[in-house]
Coordinates of C-alpha atoms in Angstrom, one line a residue:
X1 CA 208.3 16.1 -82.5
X2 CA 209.2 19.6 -81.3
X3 CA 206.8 20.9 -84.6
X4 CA 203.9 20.5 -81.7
X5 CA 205.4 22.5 -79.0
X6 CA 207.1 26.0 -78.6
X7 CA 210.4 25.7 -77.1
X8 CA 210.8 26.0 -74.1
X9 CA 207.3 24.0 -73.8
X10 CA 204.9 24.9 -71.3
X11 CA 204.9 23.6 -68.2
X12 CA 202.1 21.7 -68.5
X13 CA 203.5 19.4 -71.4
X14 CA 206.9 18.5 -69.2
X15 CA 206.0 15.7 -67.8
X16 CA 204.2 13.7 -71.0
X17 CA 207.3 15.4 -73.2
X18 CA 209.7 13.3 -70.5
X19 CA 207.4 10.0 -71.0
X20 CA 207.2 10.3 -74.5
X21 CA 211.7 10.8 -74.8
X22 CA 211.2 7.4 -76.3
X23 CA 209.9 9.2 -80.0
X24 CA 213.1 11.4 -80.0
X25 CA 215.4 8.4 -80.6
X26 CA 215.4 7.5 -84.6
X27 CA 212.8 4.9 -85.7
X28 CA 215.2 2.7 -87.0
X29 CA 217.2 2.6 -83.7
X30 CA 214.4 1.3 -81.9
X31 CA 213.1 -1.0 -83.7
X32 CA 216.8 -2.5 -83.8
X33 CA 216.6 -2.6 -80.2
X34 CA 213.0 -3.8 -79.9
X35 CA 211.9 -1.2 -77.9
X36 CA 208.1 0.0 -78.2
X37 CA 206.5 2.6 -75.7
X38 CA 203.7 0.6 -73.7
X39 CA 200.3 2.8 -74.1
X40 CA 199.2 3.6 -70.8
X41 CA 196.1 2.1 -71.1
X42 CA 197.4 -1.2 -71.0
X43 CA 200.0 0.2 -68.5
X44 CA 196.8 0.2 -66.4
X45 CA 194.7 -2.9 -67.7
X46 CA 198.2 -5.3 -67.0
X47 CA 198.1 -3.6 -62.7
X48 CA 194.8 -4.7 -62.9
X49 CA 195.6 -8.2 -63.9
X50 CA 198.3 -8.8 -61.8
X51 CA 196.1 -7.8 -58.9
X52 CA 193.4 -10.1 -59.6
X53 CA 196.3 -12.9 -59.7
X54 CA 198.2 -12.0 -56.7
X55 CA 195.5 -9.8 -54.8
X56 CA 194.6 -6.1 -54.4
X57 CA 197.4 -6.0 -52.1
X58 CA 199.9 -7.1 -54.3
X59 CA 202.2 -4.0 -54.2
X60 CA 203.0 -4.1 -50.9
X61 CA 203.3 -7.6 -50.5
X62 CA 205.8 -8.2 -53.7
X63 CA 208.9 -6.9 -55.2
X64 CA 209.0 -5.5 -58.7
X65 CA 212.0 -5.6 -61.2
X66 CA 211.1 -4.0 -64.4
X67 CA 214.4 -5.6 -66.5
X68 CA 213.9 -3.4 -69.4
X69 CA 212.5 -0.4 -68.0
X70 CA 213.2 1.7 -71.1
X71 CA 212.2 5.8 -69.5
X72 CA 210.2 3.8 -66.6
X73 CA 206.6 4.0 -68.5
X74 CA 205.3 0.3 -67.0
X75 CA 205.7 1.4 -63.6
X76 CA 203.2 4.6 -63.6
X77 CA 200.7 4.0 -61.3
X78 CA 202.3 1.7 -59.0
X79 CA 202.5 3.0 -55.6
X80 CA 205.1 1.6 -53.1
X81 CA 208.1 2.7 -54.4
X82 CA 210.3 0.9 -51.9
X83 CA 209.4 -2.4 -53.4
X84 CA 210.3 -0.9 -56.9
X85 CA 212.9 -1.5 -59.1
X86 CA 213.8 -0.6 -62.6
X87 CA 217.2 -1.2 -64.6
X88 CA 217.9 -0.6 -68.6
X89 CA 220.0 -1.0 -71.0
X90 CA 220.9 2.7 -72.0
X91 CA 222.3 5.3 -70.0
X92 CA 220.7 7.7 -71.5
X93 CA 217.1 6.4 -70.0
X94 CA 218.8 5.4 -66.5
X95 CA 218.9 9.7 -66.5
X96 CA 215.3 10.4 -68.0
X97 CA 213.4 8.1 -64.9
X98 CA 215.9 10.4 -62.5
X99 CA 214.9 13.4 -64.0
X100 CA 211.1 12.3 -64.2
X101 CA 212.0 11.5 -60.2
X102 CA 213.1 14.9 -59.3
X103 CA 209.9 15.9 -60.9
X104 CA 207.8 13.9 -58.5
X105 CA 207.8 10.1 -59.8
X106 CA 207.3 7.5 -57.6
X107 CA 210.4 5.6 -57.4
X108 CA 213.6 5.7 -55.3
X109 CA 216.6 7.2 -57.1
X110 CA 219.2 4.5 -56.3
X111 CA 216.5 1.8 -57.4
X112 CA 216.8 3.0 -60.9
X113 CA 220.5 1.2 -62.4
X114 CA 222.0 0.7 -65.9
X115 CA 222.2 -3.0 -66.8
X116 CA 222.4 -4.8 -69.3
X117 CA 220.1 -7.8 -68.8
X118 CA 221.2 -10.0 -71.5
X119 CA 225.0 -9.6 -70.8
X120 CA 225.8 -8.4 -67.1
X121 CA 226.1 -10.7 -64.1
X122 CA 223.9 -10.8 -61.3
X123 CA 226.0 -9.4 -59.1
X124 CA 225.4 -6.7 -56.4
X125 CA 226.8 -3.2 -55.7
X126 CA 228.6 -4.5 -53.0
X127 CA 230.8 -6.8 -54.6
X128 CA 231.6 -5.0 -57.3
X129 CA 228.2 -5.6 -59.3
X130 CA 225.2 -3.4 -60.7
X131 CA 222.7 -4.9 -59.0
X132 CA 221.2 -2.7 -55.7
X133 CA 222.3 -5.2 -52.7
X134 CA 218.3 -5.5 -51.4
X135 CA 217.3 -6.4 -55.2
X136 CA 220.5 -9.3 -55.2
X137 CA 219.4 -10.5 -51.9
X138 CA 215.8 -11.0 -52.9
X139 CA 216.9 -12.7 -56.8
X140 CA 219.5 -15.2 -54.3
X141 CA 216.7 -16.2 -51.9
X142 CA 214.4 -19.3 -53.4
X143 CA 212.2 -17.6 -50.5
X144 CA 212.5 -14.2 -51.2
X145 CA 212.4 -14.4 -54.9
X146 CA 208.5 -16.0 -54.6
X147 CA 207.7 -12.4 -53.4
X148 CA 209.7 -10.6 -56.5
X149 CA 207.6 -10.0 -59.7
X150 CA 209.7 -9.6 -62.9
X151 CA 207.2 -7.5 -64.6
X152 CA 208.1 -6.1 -68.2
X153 CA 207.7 -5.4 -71.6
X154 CA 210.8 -6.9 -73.1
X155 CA 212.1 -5.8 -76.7
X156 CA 210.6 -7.5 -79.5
X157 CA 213.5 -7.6 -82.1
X158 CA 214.8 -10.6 -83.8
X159 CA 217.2 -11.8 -86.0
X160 CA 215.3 -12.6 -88.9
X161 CA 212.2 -10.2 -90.2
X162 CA 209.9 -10.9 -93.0
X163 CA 212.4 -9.7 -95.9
X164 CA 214.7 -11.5 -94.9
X165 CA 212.8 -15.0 -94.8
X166 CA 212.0 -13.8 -98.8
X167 CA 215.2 -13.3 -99.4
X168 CA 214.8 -8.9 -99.6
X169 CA 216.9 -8.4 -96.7
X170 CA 218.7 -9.7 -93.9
X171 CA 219.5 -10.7 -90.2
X172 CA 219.7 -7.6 -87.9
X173 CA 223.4 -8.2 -86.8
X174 CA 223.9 -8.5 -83.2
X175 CA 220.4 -8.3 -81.8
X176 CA 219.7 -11.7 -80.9
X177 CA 222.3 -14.5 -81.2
X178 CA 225.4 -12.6 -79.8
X179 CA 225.0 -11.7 -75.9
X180 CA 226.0 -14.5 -72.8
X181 CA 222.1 -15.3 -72.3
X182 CA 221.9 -16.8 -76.1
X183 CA 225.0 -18.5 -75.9
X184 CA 224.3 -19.9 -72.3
X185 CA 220.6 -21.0 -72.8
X186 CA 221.1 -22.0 -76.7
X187 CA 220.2 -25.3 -76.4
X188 CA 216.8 -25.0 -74.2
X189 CA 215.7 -21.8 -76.5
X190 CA 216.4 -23.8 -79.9
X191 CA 214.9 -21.4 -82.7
X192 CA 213.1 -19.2 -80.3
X193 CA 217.2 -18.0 -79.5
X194 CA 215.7 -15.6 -82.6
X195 CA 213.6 -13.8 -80.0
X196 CA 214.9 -11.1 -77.4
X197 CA 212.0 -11.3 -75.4
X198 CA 212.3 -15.5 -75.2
X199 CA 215.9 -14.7 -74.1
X200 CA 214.6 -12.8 -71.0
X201 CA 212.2 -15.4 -70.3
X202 CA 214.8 -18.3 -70.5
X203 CA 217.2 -16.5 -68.2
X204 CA 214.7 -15.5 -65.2
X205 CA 213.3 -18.6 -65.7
X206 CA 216.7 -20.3 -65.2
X207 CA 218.4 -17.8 -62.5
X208 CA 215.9 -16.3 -60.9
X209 CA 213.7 -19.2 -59.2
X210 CA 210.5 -19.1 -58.5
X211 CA 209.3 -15.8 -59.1
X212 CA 206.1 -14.1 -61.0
X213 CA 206.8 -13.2 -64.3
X214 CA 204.2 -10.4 -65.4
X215 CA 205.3 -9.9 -69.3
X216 CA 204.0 -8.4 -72.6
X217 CA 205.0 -10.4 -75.8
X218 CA 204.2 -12.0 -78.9
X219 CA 202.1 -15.1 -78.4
X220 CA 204.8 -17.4 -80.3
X221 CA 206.0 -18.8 -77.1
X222 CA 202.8 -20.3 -76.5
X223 CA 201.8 -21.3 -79.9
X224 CA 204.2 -20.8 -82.7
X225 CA 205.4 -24.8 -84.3
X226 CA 209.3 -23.6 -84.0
X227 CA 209.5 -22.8 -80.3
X228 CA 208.2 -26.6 -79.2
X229 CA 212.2 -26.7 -77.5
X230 CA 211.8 -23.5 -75.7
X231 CA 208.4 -24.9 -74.6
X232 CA 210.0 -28.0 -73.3
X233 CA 212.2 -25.8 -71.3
X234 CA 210.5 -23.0 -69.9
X235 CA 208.3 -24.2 -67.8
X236 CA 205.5 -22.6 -65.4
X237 CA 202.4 -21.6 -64.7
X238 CA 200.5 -19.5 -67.0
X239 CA 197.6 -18.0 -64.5
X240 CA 196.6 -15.2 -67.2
X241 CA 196.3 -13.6 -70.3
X242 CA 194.8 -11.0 -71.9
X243 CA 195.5 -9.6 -75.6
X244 CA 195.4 -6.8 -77.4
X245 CA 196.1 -5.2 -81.0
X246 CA 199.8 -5.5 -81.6
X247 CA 199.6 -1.8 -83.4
X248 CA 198.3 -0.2 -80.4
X249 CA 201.9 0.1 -79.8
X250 CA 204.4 2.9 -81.0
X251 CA 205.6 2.1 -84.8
X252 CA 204.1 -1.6 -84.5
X253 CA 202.4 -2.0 -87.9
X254 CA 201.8 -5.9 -88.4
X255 CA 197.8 -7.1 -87.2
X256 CA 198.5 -9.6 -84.5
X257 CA 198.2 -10.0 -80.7
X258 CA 200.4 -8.9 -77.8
X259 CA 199.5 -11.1 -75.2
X260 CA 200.2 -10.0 -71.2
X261 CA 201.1 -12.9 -69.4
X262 CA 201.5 -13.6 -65.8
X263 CA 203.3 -16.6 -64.9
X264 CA 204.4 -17.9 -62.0
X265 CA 207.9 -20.3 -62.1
X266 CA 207.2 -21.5 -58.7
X267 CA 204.4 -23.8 -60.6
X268 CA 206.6 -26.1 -63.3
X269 CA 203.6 -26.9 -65.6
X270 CA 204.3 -27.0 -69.5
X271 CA 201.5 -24.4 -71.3
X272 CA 199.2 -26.8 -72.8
X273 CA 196.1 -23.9 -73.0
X274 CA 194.2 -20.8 -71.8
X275 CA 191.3 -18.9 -72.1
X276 CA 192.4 -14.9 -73.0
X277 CA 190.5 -12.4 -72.6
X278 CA 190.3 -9.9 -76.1
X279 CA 190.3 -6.0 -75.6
X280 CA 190.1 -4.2 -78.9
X281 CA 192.1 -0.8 -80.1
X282 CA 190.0 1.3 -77.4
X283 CA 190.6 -1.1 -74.8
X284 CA 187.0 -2.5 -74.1
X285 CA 186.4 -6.5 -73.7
X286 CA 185.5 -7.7 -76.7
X287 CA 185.2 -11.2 -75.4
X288 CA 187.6 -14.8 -75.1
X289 CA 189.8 -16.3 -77.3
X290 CA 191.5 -20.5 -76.3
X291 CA 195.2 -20.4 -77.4
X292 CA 197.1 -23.4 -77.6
X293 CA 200.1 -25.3 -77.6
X294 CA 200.1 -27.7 -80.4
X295 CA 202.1 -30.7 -79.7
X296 CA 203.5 -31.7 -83.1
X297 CA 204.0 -35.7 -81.1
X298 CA 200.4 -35.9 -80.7
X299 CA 198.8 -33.9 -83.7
X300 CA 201.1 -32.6 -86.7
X301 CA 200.3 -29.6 -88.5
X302 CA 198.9 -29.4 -92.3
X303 CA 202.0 -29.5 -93.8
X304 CA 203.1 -33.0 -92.8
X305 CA 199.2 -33.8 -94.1
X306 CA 199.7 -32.3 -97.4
X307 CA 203.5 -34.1 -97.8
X308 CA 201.7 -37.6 -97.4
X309 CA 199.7 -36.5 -100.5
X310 CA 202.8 -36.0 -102.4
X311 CA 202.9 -37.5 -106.3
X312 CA 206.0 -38.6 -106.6
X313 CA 205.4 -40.6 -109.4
X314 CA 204.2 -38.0 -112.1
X315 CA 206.3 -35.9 -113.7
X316 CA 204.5 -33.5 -116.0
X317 CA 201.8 -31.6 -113.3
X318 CA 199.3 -29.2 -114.1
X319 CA 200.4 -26.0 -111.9
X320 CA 202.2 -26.1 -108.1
X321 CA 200.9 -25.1 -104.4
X322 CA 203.3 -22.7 -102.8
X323 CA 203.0 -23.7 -99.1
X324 CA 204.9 -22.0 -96.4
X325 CA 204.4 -22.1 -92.5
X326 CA 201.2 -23.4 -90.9
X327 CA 199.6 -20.2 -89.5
X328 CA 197.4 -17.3 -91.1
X329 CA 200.3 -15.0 -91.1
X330 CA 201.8 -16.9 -93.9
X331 CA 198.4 -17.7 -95.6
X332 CA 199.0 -14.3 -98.1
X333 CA 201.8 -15.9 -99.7
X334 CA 200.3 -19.7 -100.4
X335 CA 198.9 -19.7 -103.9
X336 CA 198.7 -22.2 -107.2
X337 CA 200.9 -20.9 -109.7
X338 CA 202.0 -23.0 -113.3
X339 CA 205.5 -23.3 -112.2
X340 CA 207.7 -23.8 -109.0
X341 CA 209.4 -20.9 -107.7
X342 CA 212.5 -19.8 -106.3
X343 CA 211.3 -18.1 -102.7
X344 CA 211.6 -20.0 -99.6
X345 CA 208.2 -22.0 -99.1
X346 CA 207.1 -25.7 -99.5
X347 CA 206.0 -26.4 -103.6
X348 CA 203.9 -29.2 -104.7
X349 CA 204.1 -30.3 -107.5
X350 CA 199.6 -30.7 -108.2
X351 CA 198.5 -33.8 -110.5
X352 CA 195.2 -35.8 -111.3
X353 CA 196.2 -37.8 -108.4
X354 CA 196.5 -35.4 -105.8
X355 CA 194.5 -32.2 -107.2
X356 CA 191.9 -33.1 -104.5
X357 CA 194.4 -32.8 -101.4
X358 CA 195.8 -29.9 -102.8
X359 CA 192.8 -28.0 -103.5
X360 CA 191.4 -28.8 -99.5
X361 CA 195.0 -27.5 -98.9
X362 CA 194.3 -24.5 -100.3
X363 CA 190.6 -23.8 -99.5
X364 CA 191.6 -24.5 -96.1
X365 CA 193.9 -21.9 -95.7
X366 CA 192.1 -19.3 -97.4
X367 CA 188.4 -19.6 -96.8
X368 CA 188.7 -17.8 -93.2
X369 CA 190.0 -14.2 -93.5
X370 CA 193.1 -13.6 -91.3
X371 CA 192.6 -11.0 -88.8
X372 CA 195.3 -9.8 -85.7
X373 CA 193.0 -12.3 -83.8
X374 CA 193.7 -15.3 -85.3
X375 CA 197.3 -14.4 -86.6
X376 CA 198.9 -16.9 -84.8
X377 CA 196.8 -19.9 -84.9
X378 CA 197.8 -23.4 -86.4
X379 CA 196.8 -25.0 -89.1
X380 CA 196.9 -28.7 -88.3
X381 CA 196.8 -32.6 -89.4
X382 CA 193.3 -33.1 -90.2
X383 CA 190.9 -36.1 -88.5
X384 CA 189.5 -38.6 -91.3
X385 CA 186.2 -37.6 -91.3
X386 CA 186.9 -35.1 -94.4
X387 CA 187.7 -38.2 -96.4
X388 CA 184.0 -39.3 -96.5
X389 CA 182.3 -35.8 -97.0
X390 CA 182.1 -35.4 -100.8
X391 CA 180.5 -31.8 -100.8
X392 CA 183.6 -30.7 -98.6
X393 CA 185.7 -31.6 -101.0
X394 CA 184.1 -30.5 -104.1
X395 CA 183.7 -27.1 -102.2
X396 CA 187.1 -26.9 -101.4
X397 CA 188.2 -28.0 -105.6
X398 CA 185.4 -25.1 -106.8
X399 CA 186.7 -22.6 -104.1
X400 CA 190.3 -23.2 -105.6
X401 CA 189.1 -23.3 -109.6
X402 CA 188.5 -19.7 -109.1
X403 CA 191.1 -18.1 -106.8
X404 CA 194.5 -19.5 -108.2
X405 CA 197.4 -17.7 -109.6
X406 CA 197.7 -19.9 -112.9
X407 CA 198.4 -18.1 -116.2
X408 CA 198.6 -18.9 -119.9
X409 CA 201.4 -17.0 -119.9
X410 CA 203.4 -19.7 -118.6
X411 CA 202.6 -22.4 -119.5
X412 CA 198.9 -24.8 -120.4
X413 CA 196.3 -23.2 -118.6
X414 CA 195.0 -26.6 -117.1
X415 CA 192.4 -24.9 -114.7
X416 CA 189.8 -23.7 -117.3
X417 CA 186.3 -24.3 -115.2
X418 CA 184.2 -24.4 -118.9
X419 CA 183.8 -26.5 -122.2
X420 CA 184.1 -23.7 -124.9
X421 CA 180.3 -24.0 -126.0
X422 CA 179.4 -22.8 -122.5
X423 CA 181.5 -19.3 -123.0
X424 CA 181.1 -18.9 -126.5
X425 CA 184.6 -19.7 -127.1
X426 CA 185.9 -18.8 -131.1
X427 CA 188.5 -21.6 -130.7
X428 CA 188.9 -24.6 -128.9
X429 CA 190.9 -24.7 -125.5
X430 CA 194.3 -26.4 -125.7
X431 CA 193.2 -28.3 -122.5
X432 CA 190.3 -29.4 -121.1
X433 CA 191.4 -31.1 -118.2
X434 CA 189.1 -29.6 -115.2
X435 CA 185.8 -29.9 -117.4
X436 CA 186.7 -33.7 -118.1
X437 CA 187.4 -34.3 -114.5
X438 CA 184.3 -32.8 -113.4
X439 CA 182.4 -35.4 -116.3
X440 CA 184.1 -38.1 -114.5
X441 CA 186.7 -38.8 -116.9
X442 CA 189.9 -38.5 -115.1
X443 CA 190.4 -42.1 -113.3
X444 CA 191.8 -41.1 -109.1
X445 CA 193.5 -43.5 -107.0
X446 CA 191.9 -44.6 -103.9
X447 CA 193.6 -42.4 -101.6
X448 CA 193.1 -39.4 -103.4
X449 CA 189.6 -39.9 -104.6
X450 CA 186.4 -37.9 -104.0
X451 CA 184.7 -41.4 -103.5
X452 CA 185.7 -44.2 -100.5
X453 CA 185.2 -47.2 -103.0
X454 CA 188.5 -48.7 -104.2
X455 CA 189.5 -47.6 -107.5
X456 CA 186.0 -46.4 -108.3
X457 CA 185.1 -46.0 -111.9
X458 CA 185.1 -42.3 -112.4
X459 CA 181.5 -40.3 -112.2
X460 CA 180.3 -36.7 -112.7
X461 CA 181.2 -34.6 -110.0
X462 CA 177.8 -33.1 -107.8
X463 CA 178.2 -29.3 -106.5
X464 CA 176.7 -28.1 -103.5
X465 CA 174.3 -24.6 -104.6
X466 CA 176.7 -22.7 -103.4
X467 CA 179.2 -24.4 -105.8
X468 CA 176.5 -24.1 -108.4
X469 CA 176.3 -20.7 -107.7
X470 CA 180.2 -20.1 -108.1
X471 CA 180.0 -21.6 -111.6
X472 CA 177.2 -19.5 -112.8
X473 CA 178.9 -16.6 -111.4
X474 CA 181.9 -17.2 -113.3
X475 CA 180.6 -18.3 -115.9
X476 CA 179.0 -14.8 -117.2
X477 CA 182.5 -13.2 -116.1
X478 CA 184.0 -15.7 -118.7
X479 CA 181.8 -15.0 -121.6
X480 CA 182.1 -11.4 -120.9
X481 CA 185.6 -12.0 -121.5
X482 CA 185.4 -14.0 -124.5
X483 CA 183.1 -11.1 -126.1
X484 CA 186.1 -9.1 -126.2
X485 CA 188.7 -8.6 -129.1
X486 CA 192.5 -9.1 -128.8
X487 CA 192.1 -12.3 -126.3
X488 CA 193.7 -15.4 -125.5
X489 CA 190.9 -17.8 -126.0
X490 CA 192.9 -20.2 -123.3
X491 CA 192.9 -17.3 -120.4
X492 CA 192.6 -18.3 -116.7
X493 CA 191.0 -16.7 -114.0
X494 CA 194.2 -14.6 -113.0
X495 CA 194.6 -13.2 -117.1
X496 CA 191.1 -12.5 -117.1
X497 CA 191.5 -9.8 -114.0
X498 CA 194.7 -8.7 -115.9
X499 CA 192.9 -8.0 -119.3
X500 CA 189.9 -5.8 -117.4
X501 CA 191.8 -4.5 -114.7
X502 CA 195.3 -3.5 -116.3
X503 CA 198.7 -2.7 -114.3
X504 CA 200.0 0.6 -112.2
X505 CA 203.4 2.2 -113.3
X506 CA 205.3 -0.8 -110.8
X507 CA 203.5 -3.5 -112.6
X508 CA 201.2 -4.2 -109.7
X509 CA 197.8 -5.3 -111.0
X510 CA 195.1 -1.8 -110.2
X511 CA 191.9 -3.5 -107.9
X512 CA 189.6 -2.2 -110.1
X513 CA 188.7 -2.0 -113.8
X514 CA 187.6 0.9 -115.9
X515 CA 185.0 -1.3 -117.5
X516 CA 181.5 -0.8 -115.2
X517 CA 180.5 -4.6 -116.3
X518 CA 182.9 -6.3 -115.7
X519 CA 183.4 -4.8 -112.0
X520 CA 179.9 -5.8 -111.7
X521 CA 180.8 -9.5 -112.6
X522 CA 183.5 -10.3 -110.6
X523 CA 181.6 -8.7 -108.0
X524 CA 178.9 -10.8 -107.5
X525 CA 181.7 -14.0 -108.3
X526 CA 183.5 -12.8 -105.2
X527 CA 180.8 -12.4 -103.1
X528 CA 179.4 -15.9 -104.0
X529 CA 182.8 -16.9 -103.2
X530 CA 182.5 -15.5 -99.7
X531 CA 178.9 -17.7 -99.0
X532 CA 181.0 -20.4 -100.8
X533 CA 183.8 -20.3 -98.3
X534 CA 181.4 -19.2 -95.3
X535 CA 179.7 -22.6 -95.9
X536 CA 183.1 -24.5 -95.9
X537 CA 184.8 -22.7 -92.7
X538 CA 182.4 -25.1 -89.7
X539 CA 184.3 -28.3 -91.5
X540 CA 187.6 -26.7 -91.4
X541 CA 187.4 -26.5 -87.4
X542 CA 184.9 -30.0 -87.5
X543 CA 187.5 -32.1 -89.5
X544 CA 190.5 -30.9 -87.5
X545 CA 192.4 -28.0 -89.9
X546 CA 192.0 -25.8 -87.2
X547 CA 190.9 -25.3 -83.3
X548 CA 188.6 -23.4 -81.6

């Protein structure tokens, strides 16, 4: 930090060095904590959406408590700094907003407190408390507290991150399960008791009646399949949202939205949907976005789909599907691989009976790129239209024939999309499974069947020209492959990109080959893959997978 600046620093860098104290405290610290530095221009964009809420008048009309003030960043700009209050957690800030106060911010010194939101009682001055009397008075008057705006950016820490869910790491002791708000609201927060910033919710929500609530976070709350009990509890209006890049933010790194929500408690309404308006990385309106709340008693998500399609009856399968949570966060980790692994995720064991299902699964969860947009939308329990539409399905199986993880290497390569003559093969394959179920040889069960007729006698599968165009595609990869010396004649898809493109000093597989022609093959497979999977995205959102 200090590398940019001469010490003592000019005078004119003061006041943005005191803003910024935040980067001088060790990266690992705060994300421990959960605490981010808010850019200032959604500082700005969040004022102006709380005055098109409450009215331009807003900030002399209403209180504001900022509950997690951090050094006070949230409440530049606002003007009327009688109505202003602002507590934290550390000392150490309580002293940065007085300093940045001596040097001409707008807020009253005995406004600013140390308190610790999650643990302390409300209690005020006067009795012995932390609370400034006038703030304790406003929180203990139903009346009063409809004028009082909660207005923060709470930490975003939680017990469990993504190593630890994949078994490379573990809970962050004491962050989230070990204050008086977790243990007192356990019940209504249910899993969301992971989440700091659900924990502030719950307890203004609970203690602090009828007031705004004007909050960055996470759209989980509103959207996310574990937090359906913390939905059931916290209820209130959700007047409006806007969201914005999640690494826009200080040392945030994932793609996905940070939503700022202004809810008013007075108004016990369960979140059922909103319109959001979308601001991209520089901050200009990029257009609309519906989030919803998926109720799992009226519509379930894909996983409970793809459970009633388990085969429970086969033993020997032809590879599994790795499942794991419903949304496109988790899509990078679902895949097909020969045998069942030891990571935390939902495998299915994939048959002749239920390669169909599985294959939709798949396609369905793939074909649409994830972006921070669309990070946390659902993936749900399909209509019944898609059982009738035979070019969805066969779509969906030729979009899976040649973007799973399977590998002779492990096992029968089942997934072979040729007969040998078509790649010039110099020995037969030791299965030929997919090629005799597209010629109609494999016999399905109703219910899993690309036809509706009951226990139809098998026919040749039909491919849409996109499909077509998939196969020829691969095709001329594959016999490019098998006019190579030193193969495996019974090499999938995955060993195929292994042979050309070779491994890095870790043993990741390189993205590109040495070999000219063969980067020019998978090329044009991948992008007839991409029309492939542009043509099957309209039925994901028309049969029900997903919502618009």
């Amino acid at each position: 930090f200090w590398a940019k600046y001469l010490r003592p620093p000019k005078e004119e860098y003061w006041d943005y060095i005191i803003e910024r104290r935040d980067m001088l405290v060790p990266q690992d610290v705060r994300e421990r904590k959960g605490s981010f530095f808010t850019p200032q221009r959604w500082v700005e964009l969040s004022q102006r959406y709380i005055a098109e809420v409450l009215g331009e008048n807003w900030q002399d009309e209403y209180y504001v408590w900022d509950c997690a003030a951090g050094t006070g960043n949230l409440l530049i700009g606002l003007t009327n700094k009688y109505n202003i209050y602002a507590s934290t957690l550390d000392k150490a800030d309580v002293d940065v907003i007085r300093d940045r106060i001596e040097n001409g911010a707008n807020l009253l010194e005995n406004h600013v407190f140390q308190f610790d939101f999650l643990n302390d009682e409300f209690l005020p001055k006067a009795k012995g408390g932390k609370l400034p009397d006038k703030l304790f008075e406003i929180i203990s008057d139903e009346e009063k507290s409809k004028k009082l705006i909660v207005y923060i950016n709470p930490p975003y820490a939680e017990a469990g991150d993504s190593k630890q869910r994949t078994g490379t790491g573990k809970n962050k002791d004491g962050v989230s399960n070990a204050n008086k708000t977790v243990k007192t609201y356990k019940l209504m927060l249910g899993k969301a008791s992971n989440e700091l910033f659900t924990q502030f919710l719950i307890r203004i929500h609970c203690e602090i009646q009828r007031c705004k609530i004007a909050n960055f976070a996470k759209l989980k709350a509103l959207c996310a399949s574990n937090f359906g009990v913390f939905r059931e509890n916290f209820r209130a209006k959700l007047e409006k949202l806007f969201v914005i890049p999640a690494d826009t933010f200080d040392n945030v790194h994932g793609q996905f939205p940070i939503g700022f929500h202004v809810w008013d408690t007075d108004k016990k309404q369960k979140f059922e949907s909103i319109s959001a308006d979308v601001y991209d990385k520089d901050g200009n309106l990029s257009g609309e976005k519906v989030f919803y709340f998926y109720d799992d008693n009226k519509k379930g998500r894909i996983n409970q789909w793809l459970r009633k399609h388990n085969d429970t009856k086969t033993l020997q399968g032809i590879g599994y599907l790795m499942a794991d949570a419903p949304d496109f966060q988790n899509n990078r980790v679902v895949n097909i691989q020969n045998k069942k692994g030891i990571r935390h995720g939902i495998y299915v064991l994939i048959t002749t009976t239920n390669l169909i299902p599985a294959c939709i699964y798949f396609a369905v969860r793939k074909v649409i790129p994830e972006n921070w947009l669309n990070d946390r939308d659902q993936f749900l329990f399909p209509n019944d239209y898609w059982k009738s539409d035979i070019e969805f399905k066969t779509d969906c199986f030729t979009y899976t024939l040649f973007n799973n993880n399977i590998s002779a290497k492990h096992g029968t390569n089942h997934w072979i999309p040729f007969i040998e003559s078509e790649v010039n093969s110099r020995e037969k394959f030791n299965s030929n499974l997919m090629t005799d179920f597209i010629a109609g040889k494999v016999k399905l069960e109703k219910e899993n069947s690309l036809f509706e007729e009951e226990r139809t006698k098998p026919r040749p599968l039909s491919f849409s020209p996109q499909a077509l165009a998939v196969f020829d595609a691969g095709r001329e990869l594959w016999k490019y492959y098998h006019s190579q010396k030193n193969i495996d004649v019974n090499a999938s898809f995955y060993d195929i990109r292994e042979f050309f493109q070779g491994r890095n000093d870790t043993g990741k597989m390189n993205n590109k080959s040495n070999d000219e022609k063969y980067n020019e093959l998978i090329g044009n497979l991948r992008q007839e893959l991409k029309f492939l999977a542009k043509k099957i995205e309209p039925k994901v959102y028309e049969y029900g997978f997903l919502m618009r």
